Short mmCIF file of C-alpha atoms in Angstrom, two decimals:
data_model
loop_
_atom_site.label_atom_id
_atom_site.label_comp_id
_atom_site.label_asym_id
_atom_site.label_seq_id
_atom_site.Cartn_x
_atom_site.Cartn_y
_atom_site.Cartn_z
CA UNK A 1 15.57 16.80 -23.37
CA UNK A 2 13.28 15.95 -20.54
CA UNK A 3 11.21 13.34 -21.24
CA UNK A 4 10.81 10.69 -18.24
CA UNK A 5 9.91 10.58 -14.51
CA UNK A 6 10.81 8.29 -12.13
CA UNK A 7 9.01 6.56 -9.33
CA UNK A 8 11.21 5.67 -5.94
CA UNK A 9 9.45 2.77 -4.23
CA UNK A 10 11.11 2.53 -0.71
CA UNK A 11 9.98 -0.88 1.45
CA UNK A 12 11.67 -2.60 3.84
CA UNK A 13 13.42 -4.79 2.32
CA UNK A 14 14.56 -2.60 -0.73
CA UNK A 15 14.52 0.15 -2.78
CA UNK A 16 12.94 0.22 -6.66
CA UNK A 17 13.30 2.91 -8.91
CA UNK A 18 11.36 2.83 -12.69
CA UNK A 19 11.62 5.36 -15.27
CA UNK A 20 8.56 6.14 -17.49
CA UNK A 21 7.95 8.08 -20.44
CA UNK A 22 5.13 10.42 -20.99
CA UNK A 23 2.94 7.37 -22.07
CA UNK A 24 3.63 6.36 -18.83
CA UNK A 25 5.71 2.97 -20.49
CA UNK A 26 8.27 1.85 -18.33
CA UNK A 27 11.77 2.74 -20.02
CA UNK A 28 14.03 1.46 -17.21
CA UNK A 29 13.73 -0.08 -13.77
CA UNK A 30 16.07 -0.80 -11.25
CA UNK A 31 16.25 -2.20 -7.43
CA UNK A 32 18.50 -2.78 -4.46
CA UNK A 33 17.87 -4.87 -1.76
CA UNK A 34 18.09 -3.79 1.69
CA UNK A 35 19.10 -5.83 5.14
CA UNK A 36 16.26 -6.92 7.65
CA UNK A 37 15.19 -4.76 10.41
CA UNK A 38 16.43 -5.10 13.78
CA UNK A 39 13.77 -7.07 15.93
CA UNK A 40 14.13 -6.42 19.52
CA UNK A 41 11.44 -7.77 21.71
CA UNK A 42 8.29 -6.10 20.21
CA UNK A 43 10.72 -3.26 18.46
CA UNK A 44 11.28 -3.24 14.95
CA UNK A 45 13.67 -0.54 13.50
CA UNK A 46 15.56 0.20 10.49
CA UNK A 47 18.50 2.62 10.67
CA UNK A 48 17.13 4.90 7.60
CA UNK A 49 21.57 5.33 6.71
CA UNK A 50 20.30 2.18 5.49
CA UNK A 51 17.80 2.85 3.14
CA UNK A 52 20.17 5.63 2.14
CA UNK A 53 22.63 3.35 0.98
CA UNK A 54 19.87 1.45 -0.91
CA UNK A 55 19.12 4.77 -2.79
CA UNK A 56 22.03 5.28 -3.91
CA UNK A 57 23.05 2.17 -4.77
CA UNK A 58 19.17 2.08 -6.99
CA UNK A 59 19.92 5.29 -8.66
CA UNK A 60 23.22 4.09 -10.06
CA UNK A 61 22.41 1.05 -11.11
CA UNK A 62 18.94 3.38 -13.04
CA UNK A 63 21.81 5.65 -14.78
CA UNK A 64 23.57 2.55 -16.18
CA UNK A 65 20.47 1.93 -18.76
CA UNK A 66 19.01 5.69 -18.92
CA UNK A 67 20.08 8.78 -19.11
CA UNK A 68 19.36 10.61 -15.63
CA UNK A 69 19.77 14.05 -17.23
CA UNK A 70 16.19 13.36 -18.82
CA UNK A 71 14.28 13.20 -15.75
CA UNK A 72 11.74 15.96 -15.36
CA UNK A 73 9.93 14.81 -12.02
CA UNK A 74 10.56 12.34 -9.25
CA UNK A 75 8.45 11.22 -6.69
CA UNK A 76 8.69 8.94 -4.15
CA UNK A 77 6.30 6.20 -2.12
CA UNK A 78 6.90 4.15 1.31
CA UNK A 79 5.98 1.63 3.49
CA UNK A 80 2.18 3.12 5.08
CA UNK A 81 3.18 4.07 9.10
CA UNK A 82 6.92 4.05 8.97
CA UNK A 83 8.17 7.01 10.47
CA UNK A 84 11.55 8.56 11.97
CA UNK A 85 12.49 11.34 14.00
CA UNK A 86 14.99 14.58 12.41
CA UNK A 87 16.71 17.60 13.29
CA UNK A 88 16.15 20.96 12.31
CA UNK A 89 18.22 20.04 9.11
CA UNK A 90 16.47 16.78 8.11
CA UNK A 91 19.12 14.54 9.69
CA UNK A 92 17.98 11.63 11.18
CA UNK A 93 18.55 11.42 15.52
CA UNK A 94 16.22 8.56 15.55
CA UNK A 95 15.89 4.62 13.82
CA UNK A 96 13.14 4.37 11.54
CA UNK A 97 10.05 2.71 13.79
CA UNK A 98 8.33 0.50 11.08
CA UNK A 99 5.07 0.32 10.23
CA UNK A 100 4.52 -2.80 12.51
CA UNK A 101 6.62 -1.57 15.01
CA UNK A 102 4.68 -1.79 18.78
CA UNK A 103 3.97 1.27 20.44
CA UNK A 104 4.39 1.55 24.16
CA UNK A 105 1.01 0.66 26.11
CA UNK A 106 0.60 4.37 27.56
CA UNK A 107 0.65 6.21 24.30
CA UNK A 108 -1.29 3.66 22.61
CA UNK A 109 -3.89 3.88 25.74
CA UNK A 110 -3.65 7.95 24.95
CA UNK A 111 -4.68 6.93 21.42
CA UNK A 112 -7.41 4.88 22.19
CA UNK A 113 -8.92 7.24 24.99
CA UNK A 114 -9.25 10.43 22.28
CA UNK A 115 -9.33 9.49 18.84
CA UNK A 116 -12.34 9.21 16.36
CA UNK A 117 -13.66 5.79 15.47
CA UNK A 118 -12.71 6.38 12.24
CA UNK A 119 -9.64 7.37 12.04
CA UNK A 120 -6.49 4.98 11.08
CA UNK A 121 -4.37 5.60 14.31
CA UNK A 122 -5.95 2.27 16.31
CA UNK A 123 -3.79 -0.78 17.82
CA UNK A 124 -0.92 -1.44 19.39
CA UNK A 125 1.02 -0.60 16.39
CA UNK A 126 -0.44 2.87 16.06
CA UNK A 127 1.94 5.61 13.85
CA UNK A 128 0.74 8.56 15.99
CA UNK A 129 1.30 6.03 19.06
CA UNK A 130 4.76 5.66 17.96
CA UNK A 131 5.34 9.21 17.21
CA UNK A 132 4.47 10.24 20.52
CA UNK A 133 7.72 7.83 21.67
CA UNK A 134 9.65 9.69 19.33
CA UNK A 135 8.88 13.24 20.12
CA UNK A 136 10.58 12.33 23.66
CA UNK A 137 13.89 11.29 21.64
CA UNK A 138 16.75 13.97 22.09
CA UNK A 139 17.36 16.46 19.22
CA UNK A 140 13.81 15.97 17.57
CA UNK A 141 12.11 18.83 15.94
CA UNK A 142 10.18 16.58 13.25
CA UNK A 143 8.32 13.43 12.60
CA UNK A 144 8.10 12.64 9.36
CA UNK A 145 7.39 9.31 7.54
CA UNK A 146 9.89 7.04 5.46
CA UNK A 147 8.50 8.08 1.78
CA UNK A 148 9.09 12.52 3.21
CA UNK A 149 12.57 11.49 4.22
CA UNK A 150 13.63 10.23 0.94
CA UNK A 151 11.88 12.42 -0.96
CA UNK A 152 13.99 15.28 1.02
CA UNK A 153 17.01 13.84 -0.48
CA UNK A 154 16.06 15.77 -3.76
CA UNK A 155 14.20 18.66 -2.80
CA UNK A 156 16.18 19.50 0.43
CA UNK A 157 12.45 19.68 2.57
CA UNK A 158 12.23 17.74 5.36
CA UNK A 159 8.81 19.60 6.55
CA UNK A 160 5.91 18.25 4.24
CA UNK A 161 4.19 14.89 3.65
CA UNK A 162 1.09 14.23 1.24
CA UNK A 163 -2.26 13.17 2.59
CA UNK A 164 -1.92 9.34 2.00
CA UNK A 165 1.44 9.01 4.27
CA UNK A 166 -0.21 11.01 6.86
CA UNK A 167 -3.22 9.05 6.80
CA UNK A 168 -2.05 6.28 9.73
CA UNK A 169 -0.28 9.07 11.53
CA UNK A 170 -4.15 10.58 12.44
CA UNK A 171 -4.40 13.05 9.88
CA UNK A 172 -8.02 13.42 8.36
CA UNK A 173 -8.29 13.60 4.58
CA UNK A 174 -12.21 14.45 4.82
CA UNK A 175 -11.13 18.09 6.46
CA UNK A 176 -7.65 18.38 4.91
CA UNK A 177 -6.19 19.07 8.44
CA UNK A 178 -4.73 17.34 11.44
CA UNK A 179 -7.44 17.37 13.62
CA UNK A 180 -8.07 18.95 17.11
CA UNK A 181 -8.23 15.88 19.12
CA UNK A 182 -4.36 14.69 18.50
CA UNK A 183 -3.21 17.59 20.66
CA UNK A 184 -5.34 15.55 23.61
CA UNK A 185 -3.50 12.37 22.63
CA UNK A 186 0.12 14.20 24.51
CA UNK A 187 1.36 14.20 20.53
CA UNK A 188 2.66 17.28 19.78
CA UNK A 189 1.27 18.95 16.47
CA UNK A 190 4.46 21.01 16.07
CA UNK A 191 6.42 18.15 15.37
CA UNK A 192 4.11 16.75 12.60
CA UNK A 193 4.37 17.59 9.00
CA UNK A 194 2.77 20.08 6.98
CA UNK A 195 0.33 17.71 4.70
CA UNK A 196 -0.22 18.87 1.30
CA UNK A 197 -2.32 16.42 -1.46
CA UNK A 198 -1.03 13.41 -2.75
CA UNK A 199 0.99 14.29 -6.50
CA UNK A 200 1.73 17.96 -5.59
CA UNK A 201 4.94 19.40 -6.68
CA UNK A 202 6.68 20.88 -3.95
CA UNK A 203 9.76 22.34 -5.59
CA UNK A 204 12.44 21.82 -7.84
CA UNK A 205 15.88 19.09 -6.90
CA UNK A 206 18.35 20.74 -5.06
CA UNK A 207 21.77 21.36 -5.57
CA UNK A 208 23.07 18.60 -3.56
CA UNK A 209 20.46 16.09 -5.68
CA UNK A 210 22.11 17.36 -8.75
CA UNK A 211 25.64 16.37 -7.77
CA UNK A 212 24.90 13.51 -6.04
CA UNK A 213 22.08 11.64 -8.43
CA UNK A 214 23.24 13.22 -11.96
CA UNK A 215 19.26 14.32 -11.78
CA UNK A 216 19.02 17.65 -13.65
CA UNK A 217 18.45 21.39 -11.80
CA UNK A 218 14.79 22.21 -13.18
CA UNK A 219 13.58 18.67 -12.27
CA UNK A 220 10.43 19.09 -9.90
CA UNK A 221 10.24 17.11 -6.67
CA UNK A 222 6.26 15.72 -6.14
CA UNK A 223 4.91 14.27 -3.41
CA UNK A 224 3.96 10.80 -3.39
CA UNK A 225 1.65 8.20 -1.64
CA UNK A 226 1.81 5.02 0.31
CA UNK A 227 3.12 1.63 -1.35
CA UNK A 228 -0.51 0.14 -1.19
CA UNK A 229 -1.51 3.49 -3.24
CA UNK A 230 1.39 3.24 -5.58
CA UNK A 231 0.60 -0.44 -6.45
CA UNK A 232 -2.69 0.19 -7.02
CA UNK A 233 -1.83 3.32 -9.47
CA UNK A 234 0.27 0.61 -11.13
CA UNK A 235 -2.50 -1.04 -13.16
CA UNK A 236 -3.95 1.89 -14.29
CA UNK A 237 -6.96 1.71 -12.30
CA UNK A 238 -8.36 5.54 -12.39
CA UNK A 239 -11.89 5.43 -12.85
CA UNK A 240 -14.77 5.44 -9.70
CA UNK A 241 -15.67 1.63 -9.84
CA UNK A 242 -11.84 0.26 -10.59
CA UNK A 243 -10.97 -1.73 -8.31
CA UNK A 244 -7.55 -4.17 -7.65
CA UNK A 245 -7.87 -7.36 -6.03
CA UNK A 246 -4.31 -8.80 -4.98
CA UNK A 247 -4.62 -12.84 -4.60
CA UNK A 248 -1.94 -13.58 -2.40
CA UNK A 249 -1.42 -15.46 0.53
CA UNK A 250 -4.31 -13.02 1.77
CA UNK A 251 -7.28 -11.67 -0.27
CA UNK A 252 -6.81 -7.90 -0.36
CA UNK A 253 -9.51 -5.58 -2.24
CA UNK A 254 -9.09 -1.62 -3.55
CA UNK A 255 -11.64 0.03 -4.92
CA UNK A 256 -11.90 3.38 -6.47
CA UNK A 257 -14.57 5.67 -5.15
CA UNK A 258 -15.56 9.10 -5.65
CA UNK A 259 -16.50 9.59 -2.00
CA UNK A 260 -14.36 7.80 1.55
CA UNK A 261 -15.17 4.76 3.23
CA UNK A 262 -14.74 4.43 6.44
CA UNK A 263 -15.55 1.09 8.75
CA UNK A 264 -13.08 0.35 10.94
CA UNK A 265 -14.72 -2.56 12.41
CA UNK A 266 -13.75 -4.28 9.07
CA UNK A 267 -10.02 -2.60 8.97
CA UNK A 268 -11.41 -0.33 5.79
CA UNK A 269 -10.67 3.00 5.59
CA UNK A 270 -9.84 5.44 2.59
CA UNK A 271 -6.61 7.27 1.18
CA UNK A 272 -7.33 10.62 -0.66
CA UNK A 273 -5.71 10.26 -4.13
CA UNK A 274 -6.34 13.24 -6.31
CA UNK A 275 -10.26 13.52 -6.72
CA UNK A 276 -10.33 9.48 -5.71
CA UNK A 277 -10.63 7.65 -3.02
CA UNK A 278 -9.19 4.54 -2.38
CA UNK A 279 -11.34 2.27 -0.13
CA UNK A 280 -10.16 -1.57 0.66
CA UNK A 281 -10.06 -4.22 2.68
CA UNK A 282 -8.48 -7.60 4.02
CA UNK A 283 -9.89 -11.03 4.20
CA UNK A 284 -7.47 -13.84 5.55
CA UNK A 285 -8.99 -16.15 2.62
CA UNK A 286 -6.30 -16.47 -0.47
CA UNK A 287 -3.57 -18.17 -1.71
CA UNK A 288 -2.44 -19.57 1.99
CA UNK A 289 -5.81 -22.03 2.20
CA UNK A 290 -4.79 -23.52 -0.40
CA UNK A 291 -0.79 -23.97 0.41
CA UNK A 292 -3.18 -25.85 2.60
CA UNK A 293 -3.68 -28.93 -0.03
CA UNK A 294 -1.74 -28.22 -2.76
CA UNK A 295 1.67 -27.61 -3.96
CA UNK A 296 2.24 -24.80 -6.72
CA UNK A 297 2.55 -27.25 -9.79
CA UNK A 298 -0.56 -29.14 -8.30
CA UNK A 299 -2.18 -26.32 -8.87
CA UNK A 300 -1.05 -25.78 -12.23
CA UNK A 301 -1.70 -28.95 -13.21
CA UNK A 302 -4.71 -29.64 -11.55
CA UNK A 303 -6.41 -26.02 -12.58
CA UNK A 304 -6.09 -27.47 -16.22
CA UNK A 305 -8.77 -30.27 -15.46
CA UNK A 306 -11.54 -27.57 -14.27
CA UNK A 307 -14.54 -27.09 -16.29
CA UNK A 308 -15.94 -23.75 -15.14
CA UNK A 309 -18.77 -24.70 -17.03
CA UNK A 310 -19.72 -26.73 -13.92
CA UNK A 311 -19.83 -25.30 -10.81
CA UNK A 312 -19.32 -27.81 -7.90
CA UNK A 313 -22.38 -26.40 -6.07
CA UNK A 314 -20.31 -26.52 -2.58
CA UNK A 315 -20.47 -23.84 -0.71
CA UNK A 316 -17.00 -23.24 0.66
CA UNK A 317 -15.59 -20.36 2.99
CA UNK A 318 -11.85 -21.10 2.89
CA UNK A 319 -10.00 -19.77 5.67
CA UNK A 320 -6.60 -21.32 6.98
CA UNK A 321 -7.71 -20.88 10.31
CA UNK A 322 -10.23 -19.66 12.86
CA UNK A 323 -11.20 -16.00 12.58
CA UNK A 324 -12.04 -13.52 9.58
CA UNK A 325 -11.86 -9.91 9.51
CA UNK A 326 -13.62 -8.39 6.39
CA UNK A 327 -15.93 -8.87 4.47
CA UNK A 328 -17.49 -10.62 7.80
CA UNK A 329 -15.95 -9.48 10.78
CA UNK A 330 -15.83 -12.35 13.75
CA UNK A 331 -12.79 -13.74 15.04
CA UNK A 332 -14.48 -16.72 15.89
CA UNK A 333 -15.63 -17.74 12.11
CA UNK A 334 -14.47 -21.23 11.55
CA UNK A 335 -13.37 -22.59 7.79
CA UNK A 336 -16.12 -24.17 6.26
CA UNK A 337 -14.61 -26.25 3.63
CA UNK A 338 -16.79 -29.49 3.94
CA UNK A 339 -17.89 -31.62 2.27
CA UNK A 340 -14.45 -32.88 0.82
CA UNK A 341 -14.86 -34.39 -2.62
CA UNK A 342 -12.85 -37.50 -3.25
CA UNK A 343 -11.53 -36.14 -6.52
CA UNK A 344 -8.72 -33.33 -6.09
CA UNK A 345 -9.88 -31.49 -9.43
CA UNK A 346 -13.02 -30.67 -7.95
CA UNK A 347 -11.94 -29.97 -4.25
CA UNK A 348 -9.10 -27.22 -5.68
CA UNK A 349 -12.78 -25.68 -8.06
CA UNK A 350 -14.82 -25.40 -4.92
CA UNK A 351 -11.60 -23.71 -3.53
CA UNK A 352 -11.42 -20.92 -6.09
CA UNK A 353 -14.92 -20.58 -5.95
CA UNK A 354 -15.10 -20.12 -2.61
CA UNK A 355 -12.49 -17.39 -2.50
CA UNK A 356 -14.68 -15.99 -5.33
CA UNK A 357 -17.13 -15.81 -3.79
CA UNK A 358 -15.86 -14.09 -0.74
CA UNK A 359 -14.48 -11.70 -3.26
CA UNK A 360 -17.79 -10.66 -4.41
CA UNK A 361 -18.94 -10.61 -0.58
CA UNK A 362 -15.89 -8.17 -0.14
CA UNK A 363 -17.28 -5.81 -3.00
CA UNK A 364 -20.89 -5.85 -2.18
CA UNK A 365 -19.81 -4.67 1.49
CA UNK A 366 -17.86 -1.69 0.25
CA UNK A 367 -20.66 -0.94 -2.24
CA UNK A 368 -22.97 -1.05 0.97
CA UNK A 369 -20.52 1.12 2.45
CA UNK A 370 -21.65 3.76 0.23
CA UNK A 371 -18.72 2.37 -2.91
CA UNK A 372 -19.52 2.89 -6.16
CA UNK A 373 -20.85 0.03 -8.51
CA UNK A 374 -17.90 -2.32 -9.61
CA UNK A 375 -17.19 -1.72 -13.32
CA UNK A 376 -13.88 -4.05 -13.64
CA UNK A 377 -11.22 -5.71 -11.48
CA UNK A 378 -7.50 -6.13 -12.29
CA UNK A 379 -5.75 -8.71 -10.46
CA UNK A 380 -2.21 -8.40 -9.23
CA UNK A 381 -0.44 -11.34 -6.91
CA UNK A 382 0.53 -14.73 -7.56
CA UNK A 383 -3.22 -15.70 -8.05
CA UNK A 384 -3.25 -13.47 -11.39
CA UNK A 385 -1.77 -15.69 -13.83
CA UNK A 386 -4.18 -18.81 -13.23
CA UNK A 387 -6.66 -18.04 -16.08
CA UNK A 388 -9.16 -20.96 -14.89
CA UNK A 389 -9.36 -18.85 -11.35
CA UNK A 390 -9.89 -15.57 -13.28
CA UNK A 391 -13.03 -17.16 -14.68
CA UNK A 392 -14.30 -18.30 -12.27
CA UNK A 393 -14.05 -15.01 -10.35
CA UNK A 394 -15.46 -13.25 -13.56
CA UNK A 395 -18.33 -15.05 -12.96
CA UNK A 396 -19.02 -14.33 -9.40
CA UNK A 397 -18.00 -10.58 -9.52
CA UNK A 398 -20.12 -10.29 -12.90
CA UNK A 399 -17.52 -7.71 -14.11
CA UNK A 400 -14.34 -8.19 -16.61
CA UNK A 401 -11.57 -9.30 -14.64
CA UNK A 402 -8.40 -8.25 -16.16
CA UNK A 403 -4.38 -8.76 -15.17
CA UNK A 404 -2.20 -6.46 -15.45
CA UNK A 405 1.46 -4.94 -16.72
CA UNK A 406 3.31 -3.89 -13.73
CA UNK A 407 1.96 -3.66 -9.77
CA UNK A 408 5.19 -2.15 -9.26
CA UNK A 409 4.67 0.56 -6.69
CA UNK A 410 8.10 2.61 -8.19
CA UNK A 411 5.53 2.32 -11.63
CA UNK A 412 2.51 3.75 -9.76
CA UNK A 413 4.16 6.58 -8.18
CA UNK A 414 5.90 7.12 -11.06
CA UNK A 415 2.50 7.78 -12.80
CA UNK A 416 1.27 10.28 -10.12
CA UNK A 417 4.54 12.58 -10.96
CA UNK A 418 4.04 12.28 -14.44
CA UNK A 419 0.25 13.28 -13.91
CA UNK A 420 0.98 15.99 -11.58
CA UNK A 421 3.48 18.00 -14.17
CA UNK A 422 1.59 16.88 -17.58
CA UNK A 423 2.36 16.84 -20.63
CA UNK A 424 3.32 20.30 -21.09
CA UNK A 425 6.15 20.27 -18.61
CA UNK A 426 8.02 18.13 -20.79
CA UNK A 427 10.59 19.54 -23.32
#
C-alpha cells in the first residue's frame, strides 16, 4: 500500500526527512547532522559526498519507524543559492559553493553591469556570480543547485530544477524562462538547468533509488522548493493574505500573494509556488534586541507581569544596532529605544510592542507593494510560544495571530509532493 510521502530537507548543517500521510500528518521524521563547511578566506564550501552521507544515514534511520515500501512521492528542498558543478552523469567535479559563499569581484561586476533591478542575482554573494566560477571548473557540463542534486539521487536526472531554486541563480518566474540578459553576464545558459514549476513530478525513482533507499519502483520523484518556501508550506499557510512571521533573532515576514513583489531596495522579492507567490522580507529587529536586556527566563518571567491591557505609549524602534533594511531601508537608522522606564516589566512591553509594531510596518509595505490584505499570521521561531507577545502583535497587525504544528521545511516540502500527486495517486 502506498500511502505516505516524504519531504527531504537538505541545509547545511543536516539533513531531515518526515513522512506524511495523505492528511498531510506527520507519521515519522528523522535527521542527521552534517559537519561545518570549510571556510577559506571569503570561500565557503561543502563537499556534497557529504551531504550524501547525511542522506543516507536520514533515510535509514526514517525506515527504522516506517515502512519505506509505502512511499508514493518524494521531494526534496535546499538551502536558496547553493549550487555545485557535475558531469555529464550527475557526478559531482566541483564542492558545493554555499549560498553565502563570495563570488569573485569580476563576475560579480559582470552581474551588476547586465542584470535587471529586479532580479535576485545582486551582491557579492550572487548564485549566477558563483556559477560563472564554476562553469570554468574542469569536467563541468551542469550547474545545478543543492535541493536538484539530491533529488537526482532518486530519479537519476541531474538536468532540471523548479522555479523557486532557480530563482537566486537569475531565472525569472514572471516569464517562466531564463532570461536574455544572463548570456551578457559571460554565464553560459547551456550549463544551467532546465526549470520546470515548483511540485511537478518529473518521473518515477530509479532503479538504483530502489536498491539503495528500500523506496518502491512506481514512487514519483517531484520537484521541490527552497528551505524558506518549504518552512513556510509547513504551517499550512495557502491562502492569498497568509502570511508567516518567524521571530527570531531577526524579524522575517512571508506573505502569500496572488501576484509577485518585487523591491529590491528592501531585499523583497517573490518565489513562484503553484498559483502563489511568496513575497517577504527582513528587518534586523527581533529576538537579538532583546538578548540585549534580558536573559531567556527573564523573559519568561517577566512577560507574565504584562498587562496588554495597557499599552506603555513609548514609541520604540528596537534595533541591536545602527542600520535597518526593510520595512525602512537606511543603513544609517539608529535604535530608538528611549525613554528607559525604571521598571523592567514595562521596558521588555514597550520592547514587544515595538517589534510589533515594525511588524505591522513590514505588512503595510508589502501591501503597498501591491500584497494582498493580511487575513492571518502564523508565527514560527523562538518568539512563537510567548503568548503575552502574540497579543500584543494581534493587536497591532489587527489580524488572528496563530502558532503553529511543525515549520519543519522536510514537512513543507513534504506537503507540495503530496499536493502535486493527490489523492488519487494513492493506493
Amino acid at each position: 500500500m502506498s500511502d505516505l510521502v516524504l519531504g527531504i530537507d537538505v541545509g547545511t548543517s543536516g539533513v531531515r526527512v518526515a513522512a506524511i500521510d495523505q492528511a498531510a500528518q506527520v507519521v515519522a521524521f528523522a535527521a542527521s547532522a552534517m559537519p561545518a563547511a570549510v571556510r577559506d578566506g571569503d570561500r565557503i564550501t561543502q563537499a556534497p559526498a557529504v551531504w550524501d552521507r547525511a542522506l543516507d544515514d536520514a533515510m535509514r534511520r526514517l525506515a527504522s519507524d516506517v515502512d519505506l515500501a509505502r512511499v508514493a512521492a518524494i521531494a526534496v528542498d535546499g538551502t536558496s543559492g547553493t549550487l555545485l558543478g557535475i558531469d555529464d552523469r550527475g557526478t559531482p567535479v566541483t564542492a558545493g559553493s554555499l549560498y553565502n559563499d563570495r563570488a569573485d569581484e569580476a563576475s560579480v561586476a559582470a552581474v551588476e553591469r547586465v542584470a535587471s533591478a529586479g532580479a535576485a542575482v545582486h551582491g557579492v554573494t550572487s548564485p549566477l556570480a558563483r556559477a560563472m566560477r564554476l562553469q570554468r571548473e574542469e569536467s563541468v557540463v551542469k550547474i545545478i543547485h543543492q535541493a536538484d542534486w539530491i533529488a537526482g539521487q532518486f530519479s537519476g536526472r541531474f538536468d532540471v530544477s523548479d522555479e523557486s531554486n532557480a530563482l537566486k541563480t537569475g531565472y525569472d518566474p514572471v516569464s517562466r524562462a531564463w532570461p536574455e540578459w544572463i548570456a551578457a553576464t559571460g554565464a553560459e545558459l547551456r550549463r544551467l538547468p532546465a526549470v520546470v514549476p515548483a511540485g511537478t513530478v518529473i518521473g518515477q525513482v530509479s532503479s538504483a533509488a530502489v536498491q539503495r533507499f528500500g523506496v518502491p519502483a512506481g514512487a514519483v520523484v517531484v520537484t521541490g522548493a527552497t528551505d524558506g518556501c518549504a518552512a513556510f508550506l509547513a504551517t499550512g499557510a495557502d491562502k492569498p493574505g497568509d502570511a508567516v512571521t518567524s521571530l527570531g533573532s531577526t524579524l522575517v515576514l512571508k506573505l502569500a500573494s496572488e501576484q509577485p513583489l518585487f523591491a529590491p531596495e528592501y531585499g523583497i522579492y517573490s518565489h513562484r509556488i503553484g498559483n502563489l507567490w511568496l513575497a517577504g522580507g527582513a528587518s534586523n529587529t527581533g529576538g537579538a534586541v532583546l538578548a540585549q536586556f534580558f536573559t531567556a527566563d527573564e523573559i519568561r518571567d517577566t512577560s507574565a507581569r504584562i498587562d496588554t491591557k495597557s499599552p506603555t505609549g513609548l514609541d520604540y524602534y528596537p534595533l541591536p544596532s545602527r542600520g535597518e533594511r526593510f520595512p525602512i531601508n537606511d543603513p544609517m537608522l539608529e535604535p530608538r529605544m528611549t525613554p528607559r522606564p525604571t521598571d523592567a516589566t514595562v521596558f521588555l512591553q514597550a520592547l514587544f510592542e515595538g517589534i510589533a509594531k515594525v511588524e505591522a510596518l513590514g505588512y503595510r509595505r508589502l501591501a503597498e507593494l501591491g500584497g494582498p490584505r493580511l487575513n492571518r499570521v502564523t508565527t514560527v521561531g523562538g518568539g512563537a510560544a510567548n503568548e503575552v507577545w502574540s497579543r500584543i502583535r494581534e493587536t497591532a497587525l489587527g489580524v488572528p495571530v496563530l502558532t503553529c504544528g511543525s515549520d519543519e521545511a522536510a514537512v513543507g516540502v513534504a506537503r507540495l509532493a503530496l499536493r502535486a500527486i493527490g489523492a488519487q495517486a494513492f493506493s
